Tab-separated table of C-alpha atoms and ligand atoms in Angstrom:
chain	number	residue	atom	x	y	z
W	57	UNK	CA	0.000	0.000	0.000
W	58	UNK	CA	2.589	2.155	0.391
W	59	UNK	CA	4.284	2.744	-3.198
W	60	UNK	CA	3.296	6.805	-2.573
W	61	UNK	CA	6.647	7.448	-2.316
W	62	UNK	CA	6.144	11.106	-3.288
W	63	UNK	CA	8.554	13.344	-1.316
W	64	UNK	CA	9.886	15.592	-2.927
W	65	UNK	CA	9.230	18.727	-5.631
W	66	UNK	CA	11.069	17.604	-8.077
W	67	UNK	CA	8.683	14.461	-8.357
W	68	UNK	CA	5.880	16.976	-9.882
W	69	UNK	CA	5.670	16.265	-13.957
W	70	UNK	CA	6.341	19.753	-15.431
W	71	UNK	CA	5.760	18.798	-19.189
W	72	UNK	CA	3.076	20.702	-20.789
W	73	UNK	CA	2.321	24.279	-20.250
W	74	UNK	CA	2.013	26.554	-17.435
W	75	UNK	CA	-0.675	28.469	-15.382
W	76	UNK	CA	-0.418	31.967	-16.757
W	77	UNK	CA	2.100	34.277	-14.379
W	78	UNK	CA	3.016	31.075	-12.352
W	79	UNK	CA	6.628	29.956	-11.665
W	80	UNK	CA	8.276	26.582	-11.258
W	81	UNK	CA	9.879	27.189	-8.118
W	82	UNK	CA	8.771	27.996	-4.791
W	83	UNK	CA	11.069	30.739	-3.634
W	84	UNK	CA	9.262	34.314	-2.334
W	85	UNK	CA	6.219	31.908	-3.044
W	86	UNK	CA	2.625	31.788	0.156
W	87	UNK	CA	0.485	29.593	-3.310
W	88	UNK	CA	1.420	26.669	-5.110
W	89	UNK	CA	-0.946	24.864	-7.384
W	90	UNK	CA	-0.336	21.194	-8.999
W	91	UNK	CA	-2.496	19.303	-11.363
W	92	UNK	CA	-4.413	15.824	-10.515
W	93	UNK	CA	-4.866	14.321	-14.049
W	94	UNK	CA	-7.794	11.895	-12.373
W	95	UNK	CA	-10.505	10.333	-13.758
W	96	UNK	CA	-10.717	6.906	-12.738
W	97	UNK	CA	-14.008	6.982	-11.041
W	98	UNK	CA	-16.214	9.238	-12.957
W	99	UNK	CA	-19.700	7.099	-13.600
W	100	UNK	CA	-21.578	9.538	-16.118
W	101	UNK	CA	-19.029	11.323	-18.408
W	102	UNK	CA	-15.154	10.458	-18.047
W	103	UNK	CA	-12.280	13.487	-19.358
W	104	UNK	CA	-11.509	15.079	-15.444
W	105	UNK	CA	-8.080	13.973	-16.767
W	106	UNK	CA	-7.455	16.374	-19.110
W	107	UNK	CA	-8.541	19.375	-16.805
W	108	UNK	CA	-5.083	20.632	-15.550
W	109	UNK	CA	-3.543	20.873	-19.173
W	110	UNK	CA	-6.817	22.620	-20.436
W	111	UNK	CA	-6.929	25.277	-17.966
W	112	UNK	CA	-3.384	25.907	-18.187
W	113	UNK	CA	-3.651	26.629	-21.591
W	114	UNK	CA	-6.248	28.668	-21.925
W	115	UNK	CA	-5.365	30.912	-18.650
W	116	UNK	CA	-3.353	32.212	-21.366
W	117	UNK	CA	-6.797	33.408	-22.955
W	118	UNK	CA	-7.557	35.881	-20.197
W	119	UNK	CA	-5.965	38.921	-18.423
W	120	UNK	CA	-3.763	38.163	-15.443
W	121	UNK	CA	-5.541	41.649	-13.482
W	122	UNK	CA	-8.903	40.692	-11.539
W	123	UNK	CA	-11.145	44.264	-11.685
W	124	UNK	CA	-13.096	42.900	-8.777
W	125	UNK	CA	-9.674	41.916	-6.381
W	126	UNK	CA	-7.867	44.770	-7.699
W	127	UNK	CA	-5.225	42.586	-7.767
W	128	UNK	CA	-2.905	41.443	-10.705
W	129	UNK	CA	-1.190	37.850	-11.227
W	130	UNK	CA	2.126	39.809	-12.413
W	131	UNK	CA	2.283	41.037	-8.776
W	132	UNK	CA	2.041	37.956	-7.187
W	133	UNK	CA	4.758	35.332	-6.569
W	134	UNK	CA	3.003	31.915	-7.364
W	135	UNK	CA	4.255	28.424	-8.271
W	136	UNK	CA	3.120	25.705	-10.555
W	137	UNK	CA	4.743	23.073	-10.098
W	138	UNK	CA	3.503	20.098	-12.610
W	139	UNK	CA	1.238	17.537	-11.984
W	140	UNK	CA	0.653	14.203	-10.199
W	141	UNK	CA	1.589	11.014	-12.416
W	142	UNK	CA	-0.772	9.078	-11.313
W	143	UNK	CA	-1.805	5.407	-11.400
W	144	UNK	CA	-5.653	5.520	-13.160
W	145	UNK	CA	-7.041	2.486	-11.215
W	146	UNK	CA	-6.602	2.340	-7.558
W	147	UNK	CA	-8.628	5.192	-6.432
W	148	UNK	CA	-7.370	4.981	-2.538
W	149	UNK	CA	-3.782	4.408	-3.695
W	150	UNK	CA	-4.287	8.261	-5.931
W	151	UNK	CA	-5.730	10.034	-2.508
W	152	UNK	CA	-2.756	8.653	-0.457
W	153	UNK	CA	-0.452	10.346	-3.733
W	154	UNK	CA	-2.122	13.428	-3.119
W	155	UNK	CA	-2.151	13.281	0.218
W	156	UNK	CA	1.610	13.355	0.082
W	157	UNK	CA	2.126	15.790	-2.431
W	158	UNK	CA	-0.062	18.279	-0.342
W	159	UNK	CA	1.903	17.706	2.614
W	160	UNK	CA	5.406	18.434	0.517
W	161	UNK	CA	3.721	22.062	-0.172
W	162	UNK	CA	2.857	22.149	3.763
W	163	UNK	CA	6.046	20.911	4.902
W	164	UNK	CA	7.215	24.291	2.641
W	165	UNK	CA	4.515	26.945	4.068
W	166	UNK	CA	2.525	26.770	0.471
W	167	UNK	CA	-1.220	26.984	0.332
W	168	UNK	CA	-2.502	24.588	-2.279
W	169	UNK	CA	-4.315	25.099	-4.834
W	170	UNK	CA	-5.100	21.236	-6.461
W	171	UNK	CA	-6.612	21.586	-9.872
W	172	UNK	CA	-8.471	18.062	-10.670
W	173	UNK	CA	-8.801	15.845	-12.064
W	174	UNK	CA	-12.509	14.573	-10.511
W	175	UNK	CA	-13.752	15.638	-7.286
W	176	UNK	CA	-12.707	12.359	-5.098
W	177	UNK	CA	-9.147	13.849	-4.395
W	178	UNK	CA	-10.033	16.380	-2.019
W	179	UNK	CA	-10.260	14.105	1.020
W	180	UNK	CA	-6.373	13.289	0.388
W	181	UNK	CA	-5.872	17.180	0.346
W	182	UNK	CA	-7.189	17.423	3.654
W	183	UNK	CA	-5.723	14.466	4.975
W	184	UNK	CA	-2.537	16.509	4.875
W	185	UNK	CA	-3.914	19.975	5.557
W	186	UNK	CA	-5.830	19.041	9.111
W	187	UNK	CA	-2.469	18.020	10.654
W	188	UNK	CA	-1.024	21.443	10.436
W	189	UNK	CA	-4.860	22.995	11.037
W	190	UNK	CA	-7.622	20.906	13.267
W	191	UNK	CA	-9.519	23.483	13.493
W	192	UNK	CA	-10.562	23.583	9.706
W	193	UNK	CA	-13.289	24.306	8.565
W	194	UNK	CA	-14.381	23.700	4.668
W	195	UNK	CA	-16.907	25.341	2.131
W	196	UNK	CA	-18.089	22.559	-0.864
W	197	UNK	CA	-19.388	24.825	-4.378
W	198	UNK	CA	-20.957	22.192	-5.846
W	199	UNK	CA	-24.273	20.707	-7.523
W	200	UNK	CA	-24.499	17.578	-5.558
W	201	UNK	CA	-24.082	16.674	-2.016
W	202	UNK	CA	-21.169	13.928	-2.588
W	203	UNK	CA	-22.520	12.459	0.475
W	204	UNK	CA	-23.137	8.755	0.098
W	205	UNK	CA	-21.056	6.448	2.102
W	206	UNK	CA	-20.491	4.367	-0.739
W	207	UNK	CA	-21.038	4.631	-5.249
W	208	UNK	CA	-21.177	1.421	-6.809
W	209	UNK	CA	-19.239	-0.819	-4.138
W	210	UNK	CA	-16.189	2.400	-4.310
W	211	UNK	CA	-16.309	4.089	-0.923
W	212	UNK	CA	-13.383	6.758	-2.826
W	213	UNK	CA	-15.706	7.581	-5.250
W	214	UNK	CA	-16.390	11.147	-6.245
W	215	UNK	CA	-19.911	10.980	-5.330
W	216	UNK	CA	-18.876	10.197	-1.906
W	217	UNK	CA	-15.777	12.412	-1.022
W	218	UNK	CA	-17.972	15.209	1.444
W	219	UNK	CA	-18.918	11.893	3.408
W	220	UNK	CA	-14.914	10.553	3.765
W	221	UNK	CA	-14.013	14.984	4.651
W	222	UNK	CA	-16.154	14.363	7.277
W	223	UNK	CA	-14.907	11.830	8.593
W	224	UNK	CA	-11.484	13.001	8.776
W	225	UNK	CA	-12.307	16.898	9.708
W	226	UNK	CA	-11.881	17.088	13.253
W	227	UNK	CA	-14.624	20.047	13.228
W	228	UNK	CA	-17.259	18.168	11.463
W	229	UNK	CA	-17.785	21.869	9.697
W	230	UNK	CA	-18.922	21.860	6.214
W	231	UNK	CA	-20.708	24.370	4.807
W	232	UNK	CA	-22.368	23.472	0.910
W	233	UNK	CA	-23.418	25.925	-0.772
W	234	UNK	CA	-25.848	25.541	-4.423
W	235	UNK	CA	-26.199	21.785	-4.105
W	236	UNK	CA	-29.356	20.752	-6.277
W	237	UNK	CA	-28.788	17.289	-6.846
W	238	UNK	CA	-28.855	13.784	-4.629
W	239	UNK	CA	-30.056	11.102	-3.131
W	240	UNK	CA	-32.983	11.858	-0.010
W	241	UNK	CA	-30.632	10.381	2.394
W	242	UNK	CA	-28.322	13.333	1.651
W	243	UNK	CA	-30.870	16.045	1.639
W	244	UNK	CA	-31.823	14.439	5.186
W	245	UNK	CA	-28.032	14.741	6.360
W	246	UNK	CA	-27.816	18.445	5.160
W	247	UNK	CA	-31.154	19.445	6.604
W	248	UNK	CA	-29.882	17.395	9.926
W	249	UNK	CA	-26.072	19.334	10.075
W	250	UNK	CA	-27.700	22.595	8.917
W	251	UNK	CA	-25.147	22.120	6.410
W	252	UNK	CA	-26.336	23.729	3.378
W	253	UNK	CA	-26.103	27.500	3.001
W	254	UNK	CA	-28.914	29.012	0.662
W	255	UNK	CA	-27.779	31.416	-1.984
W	256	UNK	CA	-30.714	32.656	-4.849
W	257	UNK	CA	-29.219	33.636	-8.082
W	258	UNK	CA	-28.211	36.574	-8.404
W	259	UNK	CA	-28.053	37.594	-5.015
W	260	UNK	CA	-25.327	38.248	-2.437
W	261	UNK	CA	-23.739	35.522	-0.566
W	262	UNK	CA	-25.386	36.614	2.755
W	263	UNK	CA	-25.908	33.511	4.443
W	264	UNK	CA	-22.086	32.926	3.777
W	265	UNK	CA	-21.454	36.083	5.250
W	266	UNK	CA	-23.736	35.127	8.587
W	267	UNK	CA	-22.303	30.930	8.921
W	268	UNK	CA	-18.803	32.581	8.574
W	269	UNK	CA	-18.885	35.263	11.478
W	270	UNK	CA	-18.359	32.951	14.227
W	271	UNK	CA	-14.918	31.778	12.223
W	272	UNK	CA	-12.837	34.514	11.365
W	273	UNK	CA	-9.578	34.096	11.450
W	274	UNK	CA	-10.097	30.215	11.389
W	275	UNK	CA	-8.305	27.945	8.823
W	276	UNK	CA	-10.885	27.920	5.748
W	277	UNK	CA	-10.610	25.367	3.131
W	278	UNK	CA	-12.563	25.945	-0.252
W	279	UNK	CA	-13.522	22.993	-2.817
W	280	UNK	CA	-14.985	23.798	-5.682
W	281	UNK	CA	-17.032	20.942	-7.924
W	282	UNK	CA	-16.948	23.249	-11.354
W	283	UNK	CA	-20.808	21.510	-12.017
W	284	UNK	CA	-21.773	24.269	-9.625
W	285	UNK	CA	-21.896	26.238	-12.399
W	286	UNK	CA	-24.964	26.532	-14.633
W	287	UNK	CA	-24.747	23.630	-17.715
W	288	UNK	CA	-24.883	26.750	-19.980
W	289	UNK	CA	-21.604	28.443	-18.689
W	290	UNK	CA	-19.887	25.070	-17.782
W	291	UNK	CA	-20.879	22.117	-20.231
W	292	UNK	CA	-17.165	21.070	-19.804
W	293	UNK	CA	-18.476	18.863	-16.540
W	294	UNK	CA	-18.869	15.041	-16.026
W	295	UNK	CA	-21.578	15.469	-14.609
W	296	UNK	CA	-23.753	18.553	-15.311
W	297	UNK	CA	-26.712	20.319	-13.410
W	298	UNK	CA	-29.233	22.168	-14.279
W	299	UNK	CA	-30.112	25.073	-12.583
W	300	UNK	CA	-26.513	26.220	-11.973
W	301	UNK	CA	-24.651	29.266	-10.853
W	302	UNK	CA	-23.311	31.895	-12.881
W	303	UNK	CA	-20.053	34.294	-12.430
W	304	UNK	CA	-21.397	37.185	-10.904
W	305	UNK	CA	-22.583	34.147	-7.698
W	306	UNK	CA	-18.838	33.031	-7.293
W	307	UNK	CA	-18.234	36.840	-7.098
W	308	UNK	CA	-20.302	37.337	-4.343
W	309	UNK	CA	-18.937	34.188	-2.401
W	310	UNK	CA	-15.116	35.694	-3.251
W	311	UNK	CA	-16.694	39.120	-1.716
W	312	UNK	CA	-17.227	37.207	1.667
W	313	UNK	CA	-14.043	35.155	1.710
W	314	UNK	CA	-11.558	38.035	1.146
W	315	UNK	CA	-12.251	38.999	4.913
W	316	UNK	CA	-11.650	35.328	6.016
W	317	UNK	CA	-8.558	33.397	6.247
W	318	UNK	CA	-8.743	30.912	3.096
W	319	UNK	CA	-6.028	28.718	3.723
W	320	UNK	CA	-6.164	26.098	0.658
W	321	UNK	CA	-8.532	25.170	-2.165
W	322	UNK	CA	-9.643	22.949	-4.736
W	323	UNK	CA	-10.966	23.181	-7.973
W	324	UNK	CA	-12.232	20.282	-9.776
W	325	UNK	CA	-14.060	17.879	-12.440
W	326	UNK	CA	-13.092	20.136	-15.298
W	327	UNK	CA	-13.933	17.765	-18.184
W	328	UNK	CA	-12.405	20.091	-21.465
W	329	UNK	CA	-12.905	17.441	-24.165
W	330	UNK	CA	-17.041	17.918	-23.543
W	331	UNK	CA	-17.080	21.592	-24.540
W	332	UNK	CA	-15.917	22.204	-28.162
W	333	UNK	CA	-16.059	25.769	-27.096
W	334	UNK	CA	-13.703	25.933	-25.167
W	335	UNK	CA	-15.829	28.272	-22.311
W	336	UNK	CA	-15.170	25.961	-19.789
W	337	UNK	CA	-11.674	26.005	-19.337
W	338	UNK	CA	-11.740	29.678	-19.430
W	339	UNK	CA	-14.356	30.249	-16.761
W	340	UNK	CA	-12.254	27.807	-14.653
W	341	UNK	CA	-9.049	29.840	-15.328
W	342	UNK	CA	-10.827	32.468	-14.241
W	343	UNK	CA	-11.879	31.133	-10.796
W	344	UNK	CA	-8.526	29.554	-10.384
W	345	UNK	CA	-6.853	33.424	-10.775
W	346	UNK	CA	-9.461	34.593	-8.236
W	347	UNK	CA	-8.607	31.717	-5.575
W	348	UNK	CA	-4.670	32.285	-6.358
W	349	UNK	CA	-5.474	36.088	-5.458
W	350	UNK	CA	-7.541	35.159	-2.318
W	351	UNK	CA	-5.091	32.541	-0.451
W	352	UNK	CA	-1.944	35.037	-1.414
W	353	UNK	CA	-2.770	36.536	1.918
O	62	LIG	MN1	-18.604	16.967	-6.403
């Protein structure tokens, strides 16, 4: 079980291209962002795999200043360092490699930033992160509550990685926010926990604003499912949901997370190959600049 013998940076796979005003090394650098080219257990639509290279390229596409940070990418000291070669297959064997790539960037006082790859990485992410911060808490964009114990005999599977962050979170603290989509079971657990945070369209993320108050200053931990986003903006998904968000909503929830301590994030189950337009990959180059901005705190 334990061939993760990932220790080091120079174990990252730095073919391909670049995120745009990133650097390969990690000196003068608080962000660091690698690619998880995973797919393995995507049931609807596969192609997570090809997310990384996709948004890399095309964050080429768009302008390294954010008008609504104020902030620009060229000012910023950042790293990209490659991506995970990983094993498709083994889906418990791939968290424990990502797991131990996220604690190499802890080990060097980096935030991560994981770009997937499909959603089930993130409990591997936090595997790492919690031993530096127990008291973290996490915020889940996404369209469905990834909340069953177990998707078609795979406990690792993307549809269930909330339930295995749970598990592992010493705070039991999740807050979801535009989930539309799963079984009743979930929609009991979220109703139970008080989990899910409403936000209407269009509006201000003020129930964000209100869960958050009692944790400022506390260790915040973002994952972001790109099927969050409305079908019509995001078709690039695996699994797509009607009824979706749009940019000006993930402006509103980067409004109420500049004032809190955002400490590491992941964005995932960019699928590039289902979008001949290309949108997709831009709109997620565009959230990734945002979060890059936000955890360079
Ligand atoms: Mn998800």
């Amino acid at each position: 079980m334990t061939e993760t013998n990932f220790k080091n940076l120079s174990q990252f796979n730095k073919d391909g291209a670049i995120f745009m005003g990133a650097k390969r090394t990690i000196e003068n650098c608080k962000v660091a962002l690698f690619g998880v080219p995973y797919d393995g257990t995507s049931c609807f639509r596969p192609g997570a795999r090809f997310g990384p290279s996709a948004v890399r390229e095309d964050s080429n596409g768009i302008e390294t200043y954010c008008p609504q940070l104020n902030l620009d990418l060229e000012d910023i000291n950042f790293a990209d360092l490659g991506s995970l070669d990983v094993p498709i297959g083994d889906t418990k064997l791939i968290i424990e490699y990502v797991k131990n790539a996220t604690d190499i960037l802890i080990r060097n006082n980096l935030k991560p930033l994981i770009i997937g790859g499909e959603h089930s990485i993130t409990s591997g992410i936090i595997k790492s992160i919690i031993n530096n911060y127990p008291d973290l808490i996490m915020i889940q964009l996404d369209a469905h509550a990834d909340l069953r114990d177990e998707w078609l005999g795979n406990k690792f599977s993307h549809a269930c990685t909330m339930k295995r962050c749970l598990e592992i979170l010493p705070t039991k603290k999740i807050f979801q926010i535009g989930i539309r989509s799963g079984t009743k079971l979930e929609f009991i657990e979220m109703k139970k926990t008080n989990s899910l945070i409403p936000h209407a369209l269009g509006d201000n993320a003020e129930y964000l604003e209100k869960a958050l108050e009692e944790f400022k200053g506390k260790p915040i931990y973002l994952t972001f499912d790109l099927d969050w986003f409305d079908p019509s903006i995001m078709p690039g998904t695996g699994t797509p949901e009607p009824g979706g968000y749009f940019w000006n909503d993930f402006a509103a929830v980067t409004d109420v997370l500049k004032s809190h301590n955002l400490i590491g994030a992941d964005v995932v189950e960019l699928s590039p190959k289902l979008d001949n337009s290309g949108i997709s990959s831009i709109l997620a180059a565009k959230v990734i600049r945002s979060l890059i901005m936000l955890l360079n705190k």
